[in-house]
Amino acid sequence: MMDSRHKKLLFHIIQFLVSVLLLGYIIHKAEPRVLLETLKSVELKYYLYYVVYSSIATLLMIARWYYLIKATLKTPVSFRDTTVYSLIGLFFNLVMPTAIGGDVARGYLLGKHSGEMEKGSMTVLVDRFLGSFTVFLIGFISVFFAFTELEDKRFLYITVFFFIATIIFTMLFLNRRLMGFFGRFFDIFKLTKLKKIMKECYEGVYVFKHHKRTMTGTLVISIVLQVLNVYATVSYTHLTLPTKRIV
Protein backbone atom coordinates (compact mmCIF):
# COMPACT_ATOMS: atom_id res chain seq x y z
CA MET A 1 0.00 0.00 0.00
CA MET A 2 1.24 3.50 -0.85
CA ASP A 3 1.55 6.09 1.90
CA SER A 4 -0.06 9.54 1.61
CA ARG A 5 3.14 11.17 0.28
CA HIS A 6 3.43 8.73 -2.64
CA LYS A 7 -0.29 9.02 -3.39
CA LYS A 8 0.04 12.81 -3.51
CA LEU A 9 3.05 12.56 -5.83
CA LEU A 10 1.22 10.14 -8.11
CA PHE A 11 -1.79 12.46 -8.17
CA HIS A 12 0.40 15.43 -9.22
CA ILE A 13 2.05 13.32 -11.94
CA ILE A 14 -1.38 12.34 -13.30
CA GLN A 15 -2.47 16.00 -13.22
CA PHE A 16 0.65 17.02 -15.16
CA LEU A 17 0.16 14.28 -17.77
CA VAL A 18 -3.52 15.17 -18.25
CA SER A 19 -2.59 18.85 -18.68
CA VAL A 20 0.11 17.99 -21.24
CA LEU A 21 -2.29 15.74 -23.17
CA LEU A 22 -5.01 18.41 -23.21
CA LEU A 23 -2.53 21.06 -24.35
CA GLY A 24 -1.21 18.74 -27.07
CA TYR A 25 -4.75 17.99 -28.25
CA ILE A 26 -5.60 21.72 -28.43
CA ILE A 27 -2.43 22.49 -30.40
CA HIS A 28 -3.14 19.59 -32.75
CA LYS A 29 -6.72 20.72 -33.40
CA ALA A 30 -5.57 24.33 -33.92
CA GLU A 31 -3.08 23.23 -36.64
CA PRO A 32 0.50 24.00 -35.50
CA ARG A 33 1.39 25.90 -38.71
CA VAL A 34 -1.59 28.24 -38.43
CA LEU A 35 -0.96 28.66 -34.70
CA LEU A 36 2.70 29.59 -35.34
CA GLU A 37 1.72 32.16 -37.98
CA THR A 38 -0.83 33.67 -35.60
CA LEU A 39 1.74 33.93 -32.81
CA LYS A 40 4.16 35.68 -35.17
CA SER A 41 1.54 38.32 -35.98
CA VAL A 42 0.87 39.07 -32.29
CA GLU A 43 2.26 42.31 -30.92
CA LEU A 44 4.23 41.45 -27.78
CA LYS A 45 3.08 44.50 -25.80
CA TYR A 46 -0.59 43.51 -26.00
CA TYR A 47 0.27 39.98 -24.92
CA LEU A 48 2.16 41.38 -21.90
CA TYR A 49 -0.75 43.72 -21.10
CA TYR A 50 -3.14 40.78 -21.17
CA VAL A 51 -0.92 38.62 -18.95
CA VAL A 52 -0.41 41.41 -16.40
CA TYR A 53 -4.08 42.46 -16.24
CA SER A 54 -5.30 38.86 -16.06
CA SER A 55 -2.75 37.87 -13.39
CA ILE A 56 -3.62 40.82 -11.13
CA ALA A 57 -7.34 40.18 -11.67
CA THR A 58 -6.90 36.52 -10.70
CA LEU A 59 -5.03 37.49 -7.51
CA LEU A 60 -7.80 39.96 -6.61
CA MET A 61 -10.43 37.28 -7.23
CA ILE A 62 -8.60 34.96 -4.84
CA ALA A 63 -8.21 37.76 -2.26
CA ARG A 64 -11.94 38.55 -2.43
CA TRP A 65 -12.90 34.95 -1.66
CA TYR A 66 -10.20 34.70 1.03
CA TYR A 67 -11.62 37.68 2.95
CA LEU A 68 -15.12 36.19 2.75
CA ILE A 69 -13.82 32.88 4.12
CA LYS A 70 -11.80 34.59 6.85
CA ALA A 71 -14.83 36.56 8.03
CA THR A 72 -17.20 33.63 8.44
CA LEU A 73 -15.55 30.22 8.87
CA LYS A 74 -14.34 29.07 12.28
CA THR A 75 -11.65 26.83 10.81
CA PRO A 76 -8.53 28.80 9.72
CA VAL A 77 -7.97 28.65 5.96
CA SER A 78 -4.68 30.00 4.63
CA PHE A 79 -4.32 32.23 1.58
CA ARG A 80 -2.26 29.45 0.01
CA ASP A 81 -5.12 26.94 0.35
CA THR A 82 -7.56 29.52 -0.99
CA THR A 83 -5.28 30.03 -3.99
CA VAL A 84 -5.06 26.28 -4.66
CA TYR A 85 -8.85 25.83 -4.47
CA SER A 86 -9.41 28.88 -6.70
CA LEU A 87 -6.99 27.66 -9.38
CA ILE A 88 -8.59 24.20 -9.33
CA GLY A 89 -11.95 25.92 -9.76
CA LEU A 90 -10.62 27.90 -12.74
CA PHE A 91 -9.36 24.67 -14.28
CA PHE A 92 -12.82 23.07 -13.99
CA ASN A 93 -14.39 26.22 -15.50
CA LEU A 94 -12.09 25.83 -18.53
CA VAL A 95 -12.56 22.10 -19.15
CA MET A 96 -16.24 21.75 -18.26
CA PRO A 97 -19.09 23.00 -20.49
CA THR A 98 -20.57 25.18 -17.71
CA ALA A 99 -19.03 27.89 -15.51
CA ILE A 100 -20.54 26.50 -12.30
CA GLY A 101 -18.30 23.40 -12.31
CA GLY A 102 -15.47 25.43 -10.81
CA ASP A 103 -17.76 26.84 -8.10
CA VAL A 104 -18.87 23.34 -7.12
CA ALA A 105 -15.23 22.24 -6.91
CA ARG A 106 -14.28 25.27 -4.79
CA GLY A 107 -17.19 24.77 -2.41
CA TYR A 108 -16.49 21.05 -2.02
CA LEU A 109 -12.74 21.47 -1.41
CA LEU A 110 -13.27 24.28 1.09
CA GLY A 111 -16.06 22.39 2.89
CA LYS A 112 -13.92 19.25 3.10
CA HIS A 113 -10.96 21.24 4.46
CA SER A 114 -12.92 23.25 7.02
CA GLY A 115 -15.56 20.69 8.00
CA GLU A 116 -18.21 23.38 7.38
CA MET A 117 -19.66 22.26 4.06
CA GLU A 118 -22.76 24.49 4.05
CA LYS A 119 -20.99 27.68 5.19
CA GLY A 120 -18.04 27.00 2.91
CA SER A 121 -20.32 26.57 -0.09
CA MET A 122 -22.13 29.79 0.77
CA THR A 123 -18.87 31.79 0.66
CA VAL A 124 -18.59 30.64 -2.98
CA LEU A 125 -22.19 31.74 -3.62
CA VAL A 126 -21.59 35.17 -2.06
CA ASP A 127 -18.32 35.49 -3.98
CA ARG A 128 -20.16 34.75 -7.23
CA PHE A 129 -22.95 37.19 -6.27
CA LEU A 130 -20.42 39.98 -5.64
CA GLY A 131 -18.92 39.40 -9.08
CA SER A 132 -22.31 39.52 -10.80
CA PHE A 133 -23.49 42.53 -8.79
CA THR A 134 -20.33 44.46 -9.69
CA VAL A 135 -20.85 43.74 -13.38
CA PHE A 136 -24.39 45.15 -13.13
CA LEU A 137 -23.13 48.13 -11.11
CA ILE A 138 -20.43 49.02 -13.65
CA GLY A 139 -22.90 48.46 -16.48
CA PHE A 140 -25.50 50.63 -14.71
CA ILE A 141 -23.01 53.51 -14.41
CA SER A 142 -21.51 53.02 -17.88
CA VAL A 143 -24.77 53.18 -19.83
CA PHE A 144 -25.46 56.67 -18.52
CA PHE A 145 -22.07 57.92 -19.71
CA ALA A 146 -22.55 56.25 -23.08
CA PHE A 147 -26.30 56.88 -23.36
CA THR A 148 -26.05 59.12 -26.45
CA GLU A 149 -23.87 56.54 -28.23
CA LEU A 150 -26.22 53.61 -27.65
CA GLU A 151 -27.90 52.54 -30.88
CA ASP A 152 -30.35 50.28 -29.04
CA LYS A 153 -31.78 51.95 -25.92
CA ARG A 154 -33.19 48.62 -24.74
CA PHE A 155 -29.71 47.80 -23.45
CA LEU A 156 -30.10 50.65 -20.93
CA TYR A 157 -33.51 49.43 -19.75
CA ILE A 158 -32.31 45.83 -19.39
CA THR A 159 -29.23 46.89 -17.39
CA VAL A 160 -31.24 49.14 -15.06
CA PHE A 161 -33.87 46.42 -14.59
CA PHE A 162 -31.35 43.74 -13.58
CA PHE A 163 -29.48 46.13 -11.29
CA ILE A 164 -32.63 47.19 -9.41
CA ALA A 165 -33.95 43.60 -9.36
CA THR A 166 -30.68 42.40 -7.79
CA ILE A 167 -30.94 45.00 -5.01
CA ILE A 168 -34.61 44.18 -4.30
CA PHE A 169 -33.91 40.42 -4.26
CA THR A 170 -31.01 40.92 -1.83
CA MET A 171 -33.16 43.01 0.53
CA LEU A 172 -35.94 40.40 0.50
CA PHE A 173 -33.53 37.52 0.96
CA LEU A 174 -31.96 39.14 4.03
CA ASN A 175 -35.39 39.60 5.64
CA ARG A 176 -35.53 36.86 8.29
CA ARG A 177 -39.27 37.16 8.84
CA LEU A 178 -40.01 36.67 5.13
CA MET A 179 -37.63 33.72 4.84
CA GLY A 180 -39.18 32.24 8.00
CA PHE A 181 -42.57 32.36 6.30
CA PHE A 182 -41.25 30.35 3.33
CA GLY A 183 -39.62 27.96 5.79
CA ARG A 184 -43.08 26.85 6.95
CA PHE A 185 -43.59 25.03 3.66
CA PHE A 186 -40.89 22.57 4.71
CA ASP A 187 -42.90 21.82 7.88
CA ILE A 188 -46.11 21.33 5.89
CA PHE A 189 -44.49 18.68 3.69
CA LYS A 190 -42.45 17.29 6.62
CA LEU A 191 -39.10 17.97 4.95
CA THR A 192 -37.26 18.32 8.25
CA LYS A 193 -33.83 17.24 7.03
CA LEU A 194 -34.01 19.45 3.94
CA LYS A 195 -35.18 22.38 6.08
CA LYS A 196 -32.14 21.95 8.34
CA ILE A 197 -29.75 22.00 5.35
CA MET A 198 -31.47 25.04 3.84
CA LYS A 199 -31.39 26.85 7.18
CA GLU A 200 -27.66 26.25 7.56
CA CYS A 201 -27.10 27.52 4.02
CA TYR A 202 -29.22 30.59 4.70
CA GLU A 203 -27.30 31.34 7.89
CA GLY A 204 -24.09 30.99 5.89
CA VAL A 205 -25.25 33.88 3.71
CA TYR A 206 -27.07 35.94 6.35
CA VAL A 207 -23.94 36.14 8.52
CA PHE A 208 -22.39 38.51 5.97
CA LYS A 209 -25.00 41.11 6.94
CA HIS A 210 -23.02 41.61 10.15
CA HIS A 211 -19.69 41.92 8.34
CA LYS A 212 -20.22 45.29 6.68
CA ARG A 213 -16.51 46.14 6.61
CA THR A 214 -15.69 42.85 4.88
CA MET A 215 -18.49 43.30 2.35
CA THR A 216 -17.41 46.88 1.61
CA GLY A 217 -13.79 45.82 1.16
CA THR A 218 -14.65 42.87 -1.07
CA LEU A 219 -16.97 45.10 -3.15
CA VAL A 220 -14.09 47.53 -3.75
CA ILE A 221 -11.83 44.60 -4.69
CA SER A 222 -14.54 43.35 -7.03
CA ILE A 223 -14.87 46.72 -8.78
CA VAL A 224 -11.10 46.94 -9.37
CA LEU A 225 -11.17 43.31 -10.51
CA GLN A 226 -13.88 43.95 -13.11
CA VAL A 227 -12.11 47.08 -14.41
CA LEU A 228 -8.95 45.00 -14.89
CA ASN A 229 -11.01 42.37 -16.69
CA VAL A 230 -12.19 45.07 -19.10
CA TYR A 231 -8.60 46.08 -19.85
CA ALA A 232 -7.64 42.41 -20.23
CA THR A 233 -10.50 41.95 -22.71
CA VAL A 234 -9.36 44.99 -24.71
CA SER A 235 -5.80 43.61 -24.81
CA TYR A 236 -7.14 40.21 -25.87
CA THR A 237 -9.15 41.86 -28.65
CA HIS A 238 -5.95 43.41 -29.98
CA LEU A 239 -4.41 39.93 -29.98
CA THR A 240 -7.29 38.17 -31.74
CA LEU A 241 -8.23 41.00 -34.14
CA PRO A 242 -4.90 42.49 -35.25
CA THR A 243 -6.41 44.05 -38.38
CA LYS A 244 -9.20 45.85 -36.56
CA ARG A 245 -7.93 47.94 -33.70
CA ILE A 246 -10.24 49.28 -31.04
CA VAL A 247 -9.71 52.40 -28.94
XYZ file of C-alpha atoms in Angstrom:
247
model
C 0.000 0.000 0.000
C 1.236 3.501 -0.852
C 1.547 6.090 1.901
C -0.064 9.539 1.607
C 3.138 11.165 0.282
C 3.428 8.730 -2.642
C -0.286 9.025 -3.386
C 0.037 12.807 -3.506
C 3.051 12.562 -5.827
C 1.220 10.141 -8.111
C -1.795 12.464 -8.173
C 0.405 15.429 -9.222
C 2.046 13.320 -11.944
C -1.375 12.339 -13.302
C -2.470 16.002 -13.216
C 0.647 17.021 -15.157
C 0.161 14.281 -17.769
C -3.515 15.167 -18.246
C -2.590 18.850 -18.683
C 0.110 17.992 -21.243
C -2.291 15.736 -23.171
C -5.006 18.407 -23.209
C -2.528 21.062 -24.354
C -1.210 18.739 -27.070
C -4.750 17.992 -28.249
C -5.602 21.718 -28.427
C -2.426 22.494 -30.396
C -3.137 19.590 -32.755
C -6.725 20.722 -33.397
C -5.574 24.328 -33.921
C -3.083 23.226 -36.636
C 0.501 24.004 -35.495
C 1.389 25.895 -38.706
C -1.586 28.245 -38.431
C -0.955 28.661 -34.701
C 2.696 29.589 -35.343
C 1.720 32.160 -37.981
C -0.833 33.667 -35.601
C 1.736 33.934 -32.811
C 4.159 35.680 -35.169
C 1.537 38.323 -35.985
C 0.869 39.065 -32.293
C 2.259 42.310 -30.916
C 4.232 41.451 -27.783
C 3.083 44.498 -25.797
C -0.593 43.508 -25.995
C 0.272 39.979 -24.920
C 2.159 41.384 -21.903
C -0.752 43.716 -21.095
C -3.144 40.777 -21.168
C -0.919 38.616 -18.950
C -0.407 41.412 -16.397
C -4.077 42.457 -16.245
C -5.302 38.856 -16.061
C -2.753 37.875 -13.395
C -3.623 40.821 -11.135
C -7.343 40.179 -11.670
C -6.899 36.522 -10.697
C -5.034 37.494 -7.507
C -7.800 39.956 -6.608
C -10.426 37.280 -7.229
C -8.599 34.956 -4.837
C -8.213 37.756 -2.257
C -11.938 38.551 -2.426
C -12.895 34.954 -1.660
C -10.199 34.703 1.033
C -11.623 37.676 2.946
C -15.123 36.190 2.752
C -13.820 32.881 4.122
C -11.804 34.588 6.852
C -14.832 36.565 8.029
C -17.197 33.625 8.442
C -15.548 30.215 8.871
C -14.345 29.067 12.280
C -11.649 26.834 10.806
C -8.526 28.798 9.720
C -7.972 28.646 5.957
C -4.682 30.001 4.629
C -4.317 32.234 1.578
C -2.256 29.445 0.011
C -5.121 26.940 0.355
C -7.559 29.519 -0.993
C -5.280 30.032 -3.989
C -5.065 26.283 -4.655
C -8.853 25.833 -4.471
C -9.406 28.880 -6.704
C -6.993 27.661 -9.381
C -8.585 24.198 -9.325
C -11.950 25.919 -9.758
C -10.619 27.903 -12.738
C -9.359 24.666 -14.280
C -12.817 23.074 -13.987
C -14.385 26.217 -15.505
C -12.092 25.827 -18.526
C -12.563 22.103 -19.153
C -16.245 21.752 -18.260
C -19.091 23.001 -20.488
C -20.572 25.177 -17.711
C -19.025 27.888 -15.515
C -20.538 26.495 -12.302
C -18.305 23.405 -12.314
C -15.473 25.433 -10.805
C -17.759 26.843 -8.098
C -18.872 23.340 -7.121
C -15.228 22.243 -6.908
C -14.276 25.273 -4.791
C -17.190 24.768 -2.413
C -16.493 21.050 -2.018
C -12.744 21.467 -1.410
C -13.271 24.283 1.090
C -16.056 22.387 2.887
C -13.923 19.255 3.100
C -10.960 21.239 4.460
C -12.925 23.249 7.024
C -15.560 20.689 7.997
C -18.213 23.381 7.377
C -19.661 22.257 4.058
C -22.762 24.488 4.049
C -20.988 27.675 5.187
C -18.036 26.996 2.912
C -20.325 26.569 -0.088
C -22.131 29.795 0.774
C -18.874 31.790 0.657
C -18.592 30.645 -2.977
C -22.185 31.743 -3.624
C -21.592 35.172 -2.062
C -18.318 35.491 -3.982
C -20.160 34.748 -7.229
C -22.951 37.186 -6.274
C -20.423 39.981 -5.642
C -18.918 39.399 -9.075
C -22.312 39.523 -10.797
C -23.493 42.534 -8.785
C -20.327 44.458 -9.685
C -20.854 43.743 -13.381
C -24.394 45.153 -13.132
C -23.130 48.130 -11.109
C -20.434 49.021 -13.651
C -22.901 48.462 -16.485
C -25.497 50.628 -14.709
C -23.008 53.507 -14.411
C -21.507 53.022 -17.877
C -24.771 53.176 -19.834
C -25.461 56.673 -18.519
C -22.067 57.923 -19.708
C -22.548 56.246 -23.081
C -26.303 56.881 -23.362
C -26.046 59.119 -26.453
C -23.866 56.535 -28.234
C -26.217 53.612 -27.648
C -27.898 52.540 -30.880
C -30.354 50.283 -29.037
C -31.785 51.950 -25.916
C -33.189 48.619 -24.735
C -29.713 47.803 -23.445
C -30.099 50.647 -20.928
C -33.511 49.426 -19.754
C -32.306 45.829 -19.385
C -29.234 46.890 -17.387
C -31.242 49.143 -15.064
C -33.872 46.420 -14.586
C -31.345 43.740 -13.575
C -29.475 46.132 -11.285
C -32.630 47.194 -9.413
C -33.949 43.595 -9.359
C -30.684 42.403 -7.794
C -30.939 45.002 -5.013
C -34.607 44.176 -4.301
C -33.909 40.421 -4.259
C -31.014 40.920 -1.827
C -33.160 43.005 0.532
C -35.943 40.403 0.495
C -33.529 37.524 0.962
C -31.955 39.135 4.030
C -35.388 39.603 5.641
C -35.525 36.859 8.293
C -39.273 37.158 8.836
C -40.006 36.669 5.133
C -37.628 33.724 4.844
C -39.177 32.236 8.001
C -42.567 32.360 6.295
C -41.249 30.351 3.332
C -39.619 27.961 5.794
C -43.082 26.853 6.954
C -43.591 25.028 3.661
C -40.890 22.567 4.713
C -42.904 21.823 7.880
C -46.105 21.326 5.887
C -44.486 18.682 3.686
C -42.449 17.290 6.621
C -39.101 17.966 4.953
C -37.264 18.315 8.254
C -33.828 17.235 7.025
C -34.012 19.447 3.939
C -35.177 22.377 6.083
C -32.137 21.950 8.342
C -29.749 22.004 5.354
C -31.474 25.043 3.838
C -31.394 26.851 7.178
C -27.655 26.248 7.559
C -27.102 27.521 4.019
C -29.217 30.595 4.696
C -27.300 31.344 7.889
C -24.090 30.993 5.886
C -25.248 33.882 3.705
C -27.067 35.938 6.353
C -23.937 36.136 8.524
C -22.390 38.507 5.971
C -25.004 41.105 6.939
C -23.020 41.609 10.152
C -19.689 41.922 8.340
C -20.225 45.293 6.679
C -16.510 46.142 6.605
C -15.687 42.845 4.884
C -18.493 43.299 2.350
C -17.412 46.877 1.607
C -13.788 45.820 1.159
C -14.647 42.875 -1.071
C -16.966 45.097 -3.148
C -14.089 47.532 -3.747
C -11.833 44.603 -4.687
C -14.544 43.346 -7.029
C -14.865 46.723 -8.777
C -11.104 46.938 -9.367
C -11.165 43.307 -10.509
C -13.879 43.946 -13.110
C -12.112 47.077 -14.408
C -8.947 45.003 -14.892
C -11.011 42.371 -16.689
C -12.195 45.074 -19.103
C -8.596 46.079 -19.848
C -7.637 42.408 -20.228
C -10.501 41.948 -22.705
C -9.361 44.993 -24.707
C -5.803 43.611 -24.814
C -7.143 40.212 -25.875
C -9.149 41.861 -28.653
C -5.954 43.411 -29.984
C -4.414 39.932 -29.983
C -7.289 38.174 -31.744
C -8.229 41.004 -34.138
C -4.905 42.487 -35.253
C -6.409 44.053 -38.380
C -9.198 45.853 -36.557
C -7.929 47.943 -33.697
C -10.238 49.277 -31.039
C -9.712 52.397 -28.943
